[in-house]
Amino acid sequence: MAVYTENTLETASQPPRLYHSATETHSNAGDVVRDIIIGFADGLTVPFALTAGLSSLGSSKLVIVGGLAELFSGSISMGLGAYLAAVTDRDRYLAEFKREEEEVRVKPEDEKEEIYDIFAKYGVTRDACQGVVDYLVQDEEAWLQFMMDFELKLEKPNVSRAWISAATMGLSYFIGGLLPMIPYFAMHHVVDALFASIGITFVILLVFGFVKNYVTVQTKRSGFYGAVQTLLVGALAAGTSYGIVYGIDHSNLR
């Protein structure tokens, strides 16, 4: 059910706005889920590949020290990268908004033609959208928002999202990377710890891959596909890392 209300403040230059209030509710959890998936996937793959590679050197202490160093630096890097990406999006939006605001004031006729061009992409004729165009050009705020939404296709970023995204991605990376390292803390023999780590990571990769795709696509088929895909990527990364470190360690390099 929709409810329409009219703003009581009317002027000759700015017509009253109609506000549409619907009963639909939308969650912002999508961004958080995306950050968790990216952080956890990288954390599960990169540190596991590193510790698997270092295991070829035969020292649990070396694996733990190297793994923890990568884990902390990686989680900080992921969090900082997420924050900078969000800040960059914000700065770009503000710069484009300022540029669009200047164009609306300096060359309004050109900007007005751009509204017609936008509607033309949807097959709407000039006559059909004339009333909407006339309304928008009388309200600079609505005009600017329309251009940002439909011409530039930029969504106004939430400033607080920068910190939330940084914390979520960094923490997810840390947790994802810590899980494969647990056997190295509990076992003295590095080979036994390696096989235990592989077993743990194997299960986690399958479950994570299934859940990741099932949550985003919401079909079991996509879930199974994601499980196999994630497992193959993790196995390839770990096998490559192990082979490279083993090859260097047993080469003639000094």
Short mmCIF file of the C-alpha atoms (twelve columns), coordinates in Angstrom:
data_MODEL
# 
_entry.id   MODEL 
# 
loop_
_atom_site.group_PDB 
_atom_site.id 
_atom_site.type_symbol 
_atom_site.label_atom_id 
_atom_site.label_alt_id 
_atom_site.label_comp_id 
_atom_site.label_asym_id 
_atom_site.label_seq_id 
_atom_site.Cartn_x 
_atom_site.Cartn_y 
_atom_site.Cartn_z 
_atom_site.pdbx_PDB_model_num 
ATOM 1   C CA . MET A 1   0.000  0.000   0.000   1 
ATOM 2   C CA . ALA A 2   1.386  3.420   -0.910  1 
ATOM 3   C CA . VAL A 3   0.708  6.654   0.957   1 
ATOM 4   C CA . TYR A 4   1.109  10.045  -0.703  1 
ATOM 5   C CA . THR A 5   1.539  13.261  1.243   1 
ATOM 6   C CA . GLU A 6   2.094  16.764  -0.021  1 
ATOM 7   C CA . ASN A 7   4.681  19.123  1.404   1 
ATOM 8   C CA . THR A 8   2.881  22.183  2.782   1 
ATOM 9   C CA . LEU A 9   5.712  24.528  1.788   1 
ATOM 10  C CA . GLU A 10  4.904  25.711  -1.734  1 
ATOM 11  C CA . THR A 11  6.563  28.463  -3.688  1 
ATOM 12  C CA . ALA A 12  6.092  29.769  -7.176  1 
ATOM 13  C CA . SER A 13  9.520  28.542  -8.254  1 
ATOM 14  C CA . GLN A 14  9.409  25.156  -6.587  1 
ATOM 15  C CA . PRO A 15  6.361  22.906  -6.853  1 
ATOM 16  C CA . PRO A 16  5.284  20.730  -3.959  1 
ATOM 17  C CA . ARG A 17  6.915  17.315  -3.791  1 
ATOM 18  C CA . LEU A 18  5.032  14.072  -3.625  1 
ATOM 19  C CA . TYR A 19  6.558  11.568  -1.272  1 
ATOM 20  C CA . HIS A 20  5.937  7.901   -1.824  1 
ATOM 21  C CA . SER A 21  6.011  5.680   1.224   1 
ATOM 22  C CA . ALA A 22  5.778  1.954   0.606   1 
ATOM 23  C CA . THR A 23  5.623  -0.942  2.999   1 
ATOM 24  C CA . GLU A 24  8.598  -2.699  1.367   1 
ATOM 25  C CA . THR A 25  11.730 -2.926  3.437   1 
ATOM 26  C CA . HIS A 26  15.215 -3.577  2.098   1 
ATOM 27  C CA . SER A 27  18.239 -4.764  4.018   1 
ATOM 28  C CA . ASN A 28  21.704 -3.239  3.753   1 
ATOM 29  C CA . ALA A 29  23.259 -6.552  4.766   1 
ATOM 30  C CA . GLY A 30  24.347 -7.172  1.167   1 
ATOM 31  C CA . ASP A 31  27.419 -4.965  1.525   1 
ATOM 32  C CA . VAL A 32  28.391 -6.655  4.785   1 
ATOM 33  C CA . VAL A 33  27.981 -10.114 3.243   1 
ATOM 34  C CA . ARG A 34  30.111 -9.064  0.289   1 
ATOM 35  C CA . ASP A 35  32.886 -7.805  2.585   1 
ATOM 36  C CA . ILE A 36  32.776 -11.006 4.639   1 
ATOM 37  C CA . ILE A 37  33.005 -13.158 1.512   1 
ATOM 38  C CA . ILE A 38  35.948 -11.223 0.082   1 
ATOM 39  C CA . GLY A 39  37.848 -11.057 3.374   1 
ATOM 40  C CA . PHE A 40  37.223 -14.662 4.418   1 
ATOM 41  C CA . ALA A 41  37.999 -16.059 0.957   1 
ATOM 42  C CA . ASP A 42  41.332 -14.257 0.752   1 
ATOM 43  C CA . GLY A 43  42.169 -15.058 4.363   1 
ATOM 44  C CA . LEU A 44  41.415 -18.729 3.904   1 
ATOM 45  C CA . THR A 45  43.409 -19.033 0.685   1 
ATOM 46  C CA . VAL A 46  46.504 -16.827 1.024   1 
ATOM 47  C CA . PRO A 47  47.726 -17.727 4.545   1 
ATOM 48  C CA . PHE A 48  46.925 -21.399 3.941   1 
ATOM 49  C CA . ALA A 49  48.987 -21.374 0.742   1 
ATOM 50  C CA . LEU A 50  51.840 -19.652 2.582   1 
ATOM 51  C CA . THR A 51  51.850 -22.023 5.562   1 
ATOM 52  C CA . ALA A 52  51.611 -25.018 3.244   1 
ATOM 53  C CA . GLY A 53  54.610 -23.739 1.342   1 
ATOM 54  C CA . LEU A 54  56.627 -23.059 4.504   1 
ATOM 55  C CA . SER A 55  55.790 -26.559 5.753   1 
ATOM 56  C CA . SER A 56  58.179 -27.938 3.149   1 
ATOM 57  C CA . LEU A 57  61.022 -26.433 5.181   1 
ATOM 58  C CA . GLY A 58  60.200 -28.777 8.085   1 
ATOM 59  C CA . SER A 59  59.928 -26.210 10.901  1 
ATOM 60  C CA . SER A 60  56.660 -25.618 12.754  1 
ATOM 61  C CA . LYS A 61  58.082 -22.477 14.356  1 
ATOM 62  C CA . LEU A 62  58.921 -21.050 10.951  1 
ATOM 63  C CA . VAL A 63  55.423 -21.825 9.715   1 
ATOM 64  C CA . ILE A 64  53.813 -20.163 12.752  1 
ATOM 65  C CA . VAL A 65  56.008 -17.057 12.648  1 
ATOM 66  C CA . GLY A 66  55.662 -16.621 8.901   1 
ATOM 67  C CA . GLY A 67  51.950 -17.384 8.979   1 
ATOM 68  C CA . LEU A 68  51.208 -14.943 11.775  1 
ATOM 69  C CA . ALA A 69  53.267 -12.218 10.115  1 
ATOM 70  C CA . GLU A 70  51.282 -12.630 6.914   1 
ATOM 71  C CA . LEU A 71  48.023 -12.920 8.815   1 
ATOM 72  C CA . PHE A 72  48.399 -9.618  10.662  1 
ATOM 73  C CA . SER A 73  49.826 -7.714  7.721   1 
ATOM 74  C CA . GLY A 74  47.218 -9.189  5.386   1 
ATOM 75  C CA . SER A 75  44.254 -8.335  7.598   1 
ATOM 76  C CA . ILE A 76  45.520 -4.768  8.071   1 
ATOM 77  C CA . SER A 77  46.092 -4.460  4.333   1 
ATOM 78  C CA . MET A 78  42.606 -5.776  3.544   1 
ATOM 79  C CA . GLY A 79  40.982 -3.420  6.028   1 
ATOM 80  C CA . LEU A 80  42.972 -0.432  4.815   1 
ATOM 81  C CA . GLY A 81  42.204 -1.287  1.198   1 
ATOM 82  C CA . ALA A 82  38.485 -1.504  1.939   1 
ATOM 83  C CA . TYR A 83  38.565 1.848   3.757   1 
ATOM 84  C CA . LEU A 84  40.478 3.599   0.977   1 
ATOM 85  C CA . ALA A 85  38.122 2.162   -1.644  1 
ATOM 86  C CA . ALA A 86  35.095 3.510   0.248   1 
ATOM 87  C CA . VAL A 87  36.739 6.921   0.709   1 
ATOM 88  C CA . THR A 88  37.632 7.026   -2.981  1 
ATOM 89  C CA . ASP A 89  34.004 6.308   -3.898  1 
ATOM 90  C CA . ARG A 90  32.885 9.119   -1.604  1 
ATOM 91  C CA . ASP A 91  35.399 11.604  -3.056  1 
ATOM 92  C CA . ARG A 92  34.433 10.677  -6.590  1 
ATOM 93  C CA . TYR A 93  30.739 11.143  -5.828  1 
ATOM 94  C CA . LEU A 94  31.331 14.576  -4.294  1 
ATOM 95  C CA . ALA A 95  33.517 15.675  -7.205  1 
ATOM 96  C CA . GLU A 96  30.954 14.532  -9.780  1 
ATOM 97  C CA . PHE A 97  28.121 16.140  -7.810  1 
ATOM 98  C CA . LYS A 98  29.969 19.472  -7.712  1 
ATOM 99  C CA . ARG A 99  30.680 19.254  -11.440 1 
ATOM 100 C CA . GLU A 100 27.060 18.410  -12.212 1 
ATOM 101 C CA . GLU A 101 25.854 21.257  -10.009 1 
ATOM 102 C CA . GLU A 102 28.034 23.694  -11.939 1 
ATOM 103 C CA . GLU A 103 26.762 22.415  -15.287 1 
ATOM 104 C CA . VAL A 104 23.119 22.743  -14.211 1 
ATOM 105 C CA . ARG A 105 23.674 26.381  -13.278 1 
ATOM 106 C CA . VAL A 106 25.945 27.398  -16.157 1 
ATOM 107 C CA . LYS A 107 24.360 25.525  -19.076 1 
ATOM 108 C CA . PRO A 108 20.881 24.415  -17.979 1 
ATOM 109 C CA . GLU A 109 19.598 23.916  -21.539 1 
ATOM 110 C CA . ASP A 110 22.271 21.330  -22.294 1 
ATOM 111 C CA . GLU A 111 21.523 19.529  -19.054 1 
ATOM 112 C CA . LYS A 112 17.812 19.657  -19.840 1 
ATOM 113 C CA . GLU A 113 18.508 17.940  -23.177 1 
ATOM 114 C CA . GLU A 114 20.386 15.237  -21.306 1 
ATOM 115 C CA . ILE A 115 17.186 14.431  -19.393 1 
ATOM 116 C CA . TYR A 116 15.393 13.843  -22.695 1 
ATOM 117 C CA . ASP A 117 18.307 11.653  -23.822 1 
ATOM 118 C CA . ILE A 118 18.063 9.567   -20.658 1 
ATOM 119 C CA . PHE A 119 14.349 8.935   -21.165 1 
ATOM 120 C CA . ALA A 120 14.956 8.209   -24.865 1 
ATOM 121 C CA . LYS A 121 17.084 5.196   -23.854 1 
ATOM 122 C CA . TYR A 122 13.928 3.706   -22.361 1 
ATOM 123 C CA . GLY A 123 11.841 4.496   -25.432 1 
ATOM 124 C CA . VAL A 124 10.027 7.446   -23.816 1 
ATOM 125 C CA . THR A 125 9.288  10.267  -26.254 1 
ATOM 126 C CA . ARG A 126 9.884  13.957  -25.533 1 
ATOM 127 C CA . ASP A 127 6.164  14.648  -25.334 1 
ATOM 128 C CA . ALA A 128 5.579  11.773  -22.921 1 
ATOM 129 C CA . CYS A 129 8.255  12.927  -20.468 1 
ATOM 130 C CA . GLN A 130 7.696  16.659  -20.879 1 
ATOM 131 C CA . GLY A 131 5.850  16.979  -17.574 1 
ATOM 132 C CA . VAL A 132 8.606  15.193  -15.653 1 
ATOM 133 C CA . VAL A 133 11.280 17.364  -17.276 1 
ATOM 134 C CA . ASP A 134 9.396  20.562  -16.473 1 
ATOM 135 C CA . TYR A 135 9.072  19.460  -12.869 1 
ATOM 136 C CA . LEU A 136 12.749 18.556  -12.486 1 
ATOM 137 C CA . VAL A 137 14.138 21.786  -13.936 1 
ATOM 138 C CA . GLN A 138 12.130 23.785  -11.380 1 
ATOM 139 C CA . ASP A 139 13.693 21.919  -8.471  1 
ATOM 140 C CA . GLU A 140 17.495 22.035  -8.592  1 
ATOM 141 C CA . GLU A 141 17.918 19.498  -5.794  1 
ATOM 142 C CA . ALA A 142 15.710 16.928  -7.508  1 
ATOM 143 C CA . TRP A 143 17.325 17.747  -10.857 1 
ATOM 144 C CA . LEU A 144 20.827 17.109  -9.521  1 
ATOM 145 C CA . GLN A 145 19.786 13.877  -7.825  1 
ATOM 146 C CA . PHE A 146 18.138 12.678  -11.024 1 
ATOM 147 C CA . MET A 147 21.321 13.320  -13.010 1 
ATOM 148 C CA . MET A 148 23.485 11.570  -10.422 1 
ATOM 149 C CA . ASP A 149 21.170 8.553   -10.393 1 
ATOM 150 C CA . PHE A 150 20.432 8.162   -14.095 1 
ATOM 151 C CA . GLU A 151 23.164 9.959   -16.042 1 
ATOM 152 C CA . LEU A 152 26.217 9.145   -13.928 1 
ATOM 153 C CA . LYS A 153 24.656 6.118   -12.174 1 
ATOM 154 C CA . LEU A 154 26.408 6.980   -8.914  1 
ATOM 155 C CA . GLU A 155 24.909 6.134   -5.547  1 
ATOM 156 C CA . LYS A 156 25.603 8.508   -2.688  1 
ATOM 157 C CA . PRO A 157 28.063 6.646   -0.449  1 
ATOM 158 C CA . ASN A 158 27.522 6.197   3.252   1 
ATOM 159 C CA . VAL A 159 30.517 7.677   5.083   1 
ATOM 160 C CA . SER A 160 30.190 5.246   7.999   1 
ATOM 161 C CA . ARG A 161 30.362 2.335   5.533   1 
ATOM 162 C CA . ALA A 162 34.090 2.990   5.098   1 
ATOM 163 C CA . TRP A 163 34.846 2.005   8.696   1 
ATOM 164 C CA . ILE A 164 32.330 -0.844  8.717   1 
ATOM 165 C CA . SER A 165 33.742 -2.276  5.487   1 
ATOM 166 C CA . ALA A 166 37.327 -1.965  6.755   1 
ATOM 167 C CA . ALA A 167 36.575 -3.693  10.059  1 
ATOM 168 C CA . THR A 168 34.444 -6.424  8.472   1 
ATOM 169 C CA . MET A 169 36.920 -7.286  5.731   1 
ATOM 170 C CA . GLY A 170 39.977 -7.153  7.995   1 
ATOM 171 C CA . LEU A 171 38.389 -9.321  10.691  1 
ATOM 172 C CA . SER A 172 37.049 -11.814 8.147   1 
ATOM 173 C CA . TYR A 173 40.506 -12.133 6.623   1 
ATOM 174 C CA . PHE A 174 42.069 -12.746 10.043  1 
ATOM 175 C CA . ILE A 175 39.547 -15.423 11.018  1 
ATOM 176 C CA . GLY A 176 39.767 -17.120 7.628   1 
ATOM 177 C CA . GLY A 177 43.553 -17.223 7.789   1 
ATOM 178 C CA . LEU A 178 43.762 -18.335 11.409  1 
ATOM 179 C CA . LEU A 179 41.707 -21.517 10.997  1 
ATOM 180 C CA . PRO A 180 44.218 -23.428 8.802   1 
ATOM 181 C CA . MET A 181 47.023 -22.495 11.215  1 
ATOM 182 C CA . ILE A 182 45.460 -24.088 14.310  1 
ATOM 183 C CA . PRO A 183 47.114 -27.528 13.788  1 
ATOM 184 C CA . TYR A 184 50.581 -25.933 13.788  1 
ATOM 185 C CA . PHE A 185 49.954 -24.600 17.297  1 
ATOM 186 C CA . ALA A 186 48.716 -27.976 18.565  1 
ATOM 187 C CA . MET A 187 51.114 -30.417 16.854  1 
ATOM 188 C CA . HIS A 188 54.890 -30.748 17.108  1 
ATOM 189 C CA . HIS A 189 55.485 -32.517 13.805  1 
ATOM 190 C CA . VAL A 190 55.089 -30.157 10.873  1 
ATOM 191 C CA . VAL A 191 54.034 -32.917 8.451   1 
ATOM 192 C CA . ASP A 192 51.208 -34.031 10.736  1 
ATOM 193 C CA . ALA A 193 50.161 -30.409 11.175  1 
ATOM 194 C CA . LEU A 194 50.225 -29.903 7.405   1 
ATOM 195 C CA . PHE A 195 47.883 -32.830 6.752   1 
ATOM 196 C CA . ALA A 196 45.573 -31.704 9.568   1 
ATOM 197 C CA . SER A 197 45.589 -28.195 8.132   1 
ATOM 198 C CA . ILE A 198 44.760 -29.560 4.688   1 
ATOM 199 C CA . GLY A 199 41.851 -31.547 6.128   1 
ATOM 200 C CA . ILE A 200 40.463 -28.561 8.025   1 
ATOM 201 C CA . THR A 201 40.868 -26.249 5.041   1 
ATOM 202 C CA . PHE A 202 39.315 -28.831 2.710   1 
ATOM 203 C CA . VAL A 203 36.135 -28.938 4.784   1 
ATOM 204 C CA . ILE A 204 36.025 -25.162 5.282   1 
ATOM 205 C CA . LEU A 205 36.550 -24.471 1.572   1 
ATOM 206 C CA . LEU A 206 33.700 -26.794 0.648   1 
ATOM 207 C CA . VAL A 207 31.311 -25.344 3.230   1 
ATOM 208 C CA . PHE A 208 32.326 -21.752 2.533   1 
ATOM 209 C CA . GLY A 209 32.086 -22.186 -1.232  1 
ATOM 210 C CA . PHE A 210 28.629 -23.727 -0.938  1 
ATOM 211 C CA . VAL A 211 27.307 -21.098 1.490   1 
ATOM 212 C CA . LYS A 212 28.824 -18.215 -0.503  1 
ATOM 213 C CA . ASN A 213 27.100 -19.159 -3.738  1 
ATOM 214 C CA . TYR A 214 23.897 -20.347 -2.078  1 
ATOM 215 C CA . VAL A 215 23.464 -17.044 -0.243  1 
ATOM 216 C CA . THR A 216 24.116 -14.945 -3.346  1 
ATOM 217 C CA . VAL A 217 22.373 -17.067 -6.027  1 
ATOM 218 C CA . GLN A 218 20.056 -19.075 -3.721  1 
ATOM 219 C CA . THR A 219 20.142 -22.373 -5.605  1 
ATOM 220 C CA . LYS A 220 21.688 -25.649 -4.456  1 
ATOM 221 C CA . ARG A 221 23.271 -26.181 -7.847  1 
ATOM 222 C CA . SER A 222 25.137 -22.891 -7.592  1 
ATOM 223 C CA . GLY A 223 26.108 -23.850 -4.049  1 
ATOM 224 C CA . PHE A 224 27.731 -27.106 -5.176  1 
ATOM 225 C CA . TYR A 225 29.432 -25.281 -8.029  1 
ATOM 226 C CA . GLY A 226 30.818 -22.698 -5.583  1 
ATOM 227 C CA . ALA A 227 32.071 -25.452 -3.268  1 
ATOM 228 C CA . VAL A 228 34.030 -27.162 -6.044  1 
ATOM 229 C CA . GLN A 229 35.291 -23.866 -7.441  1 
ATOM 230 C CA . THR A 230 36.533 -22.617 -4.072  1 
ATOM 231 C CA . LEU A 231 38.177 -25.950 -3.297  1 
ATOM 232 C CA . LEU A 232 40.036 -25.990 -6.613  1 
ATOM 233 C CA . VAL A 233 41.298 -22.443 -6.154  1 
ATOM 234 C CA . GLY A 234 42.536 -23.183 -2.620  1 
ATOM 235 C CA . ALA A 235 44.195 -26.454 -3.685  1 
ATOM 236 C CA . LEU A 236 45.893 -24.771 -6.642  1 
ATOM 237 C CA . ALA A 237 47.219 -21.922 -4.497  1 
ATOM 238 C CA . ALA A 238 48.512 -24.234 -1.753  1 
ATOM 239 C CA . GLY A 239 50.050 -26.719 -4.207  1 
ATOM 240 C CA . THR A 240 51.785 -23.968 -6.149  1 
ATOM 241 C CA . SER A 241 53.151 -22.354 -3.006  1 
ATOM 242 C CA . TYR A 242 54.386 -25.675 -1.625  1 
ATOM 243 C CA . GLY A 243 56.071 -26.582 -4.907  1 
ATOM 244 C CA . ILE A 244 57.814 -23.225 -5.285  1 
ATOM 245 C CA . VAL A 245 59.159 -23.147 -1.715  1 
ATOM 246 C CA . TYR A 246 60.204 -26.805 -1.903  1 
ATOM 247 C CA . GLY A 247 61.951 -26.229 -5.221  1 
ATOM 248 C CA . ILE A 248 63.845 -23.190 -3.952  1 
ATOM 249 C CA . ASP A 249 64.847 -24.950 -0.745  1 
ATOM 250 C CA . HIS A 250 66.235 -27.953 -2.662  1 
ATOM 251 C CA . SER A 251 67.896 -25.930 -5.412  1 
ATOM 252 C CA . ASN A 252 71.532 -24.907 -5.674  1 
ATOM 253 C CA . LEU A 253 70.761 -21.322 -4.667  1 
ATOM 254 C CA . ARG A 254 72.883 -20.052 -1.792  1 
# 
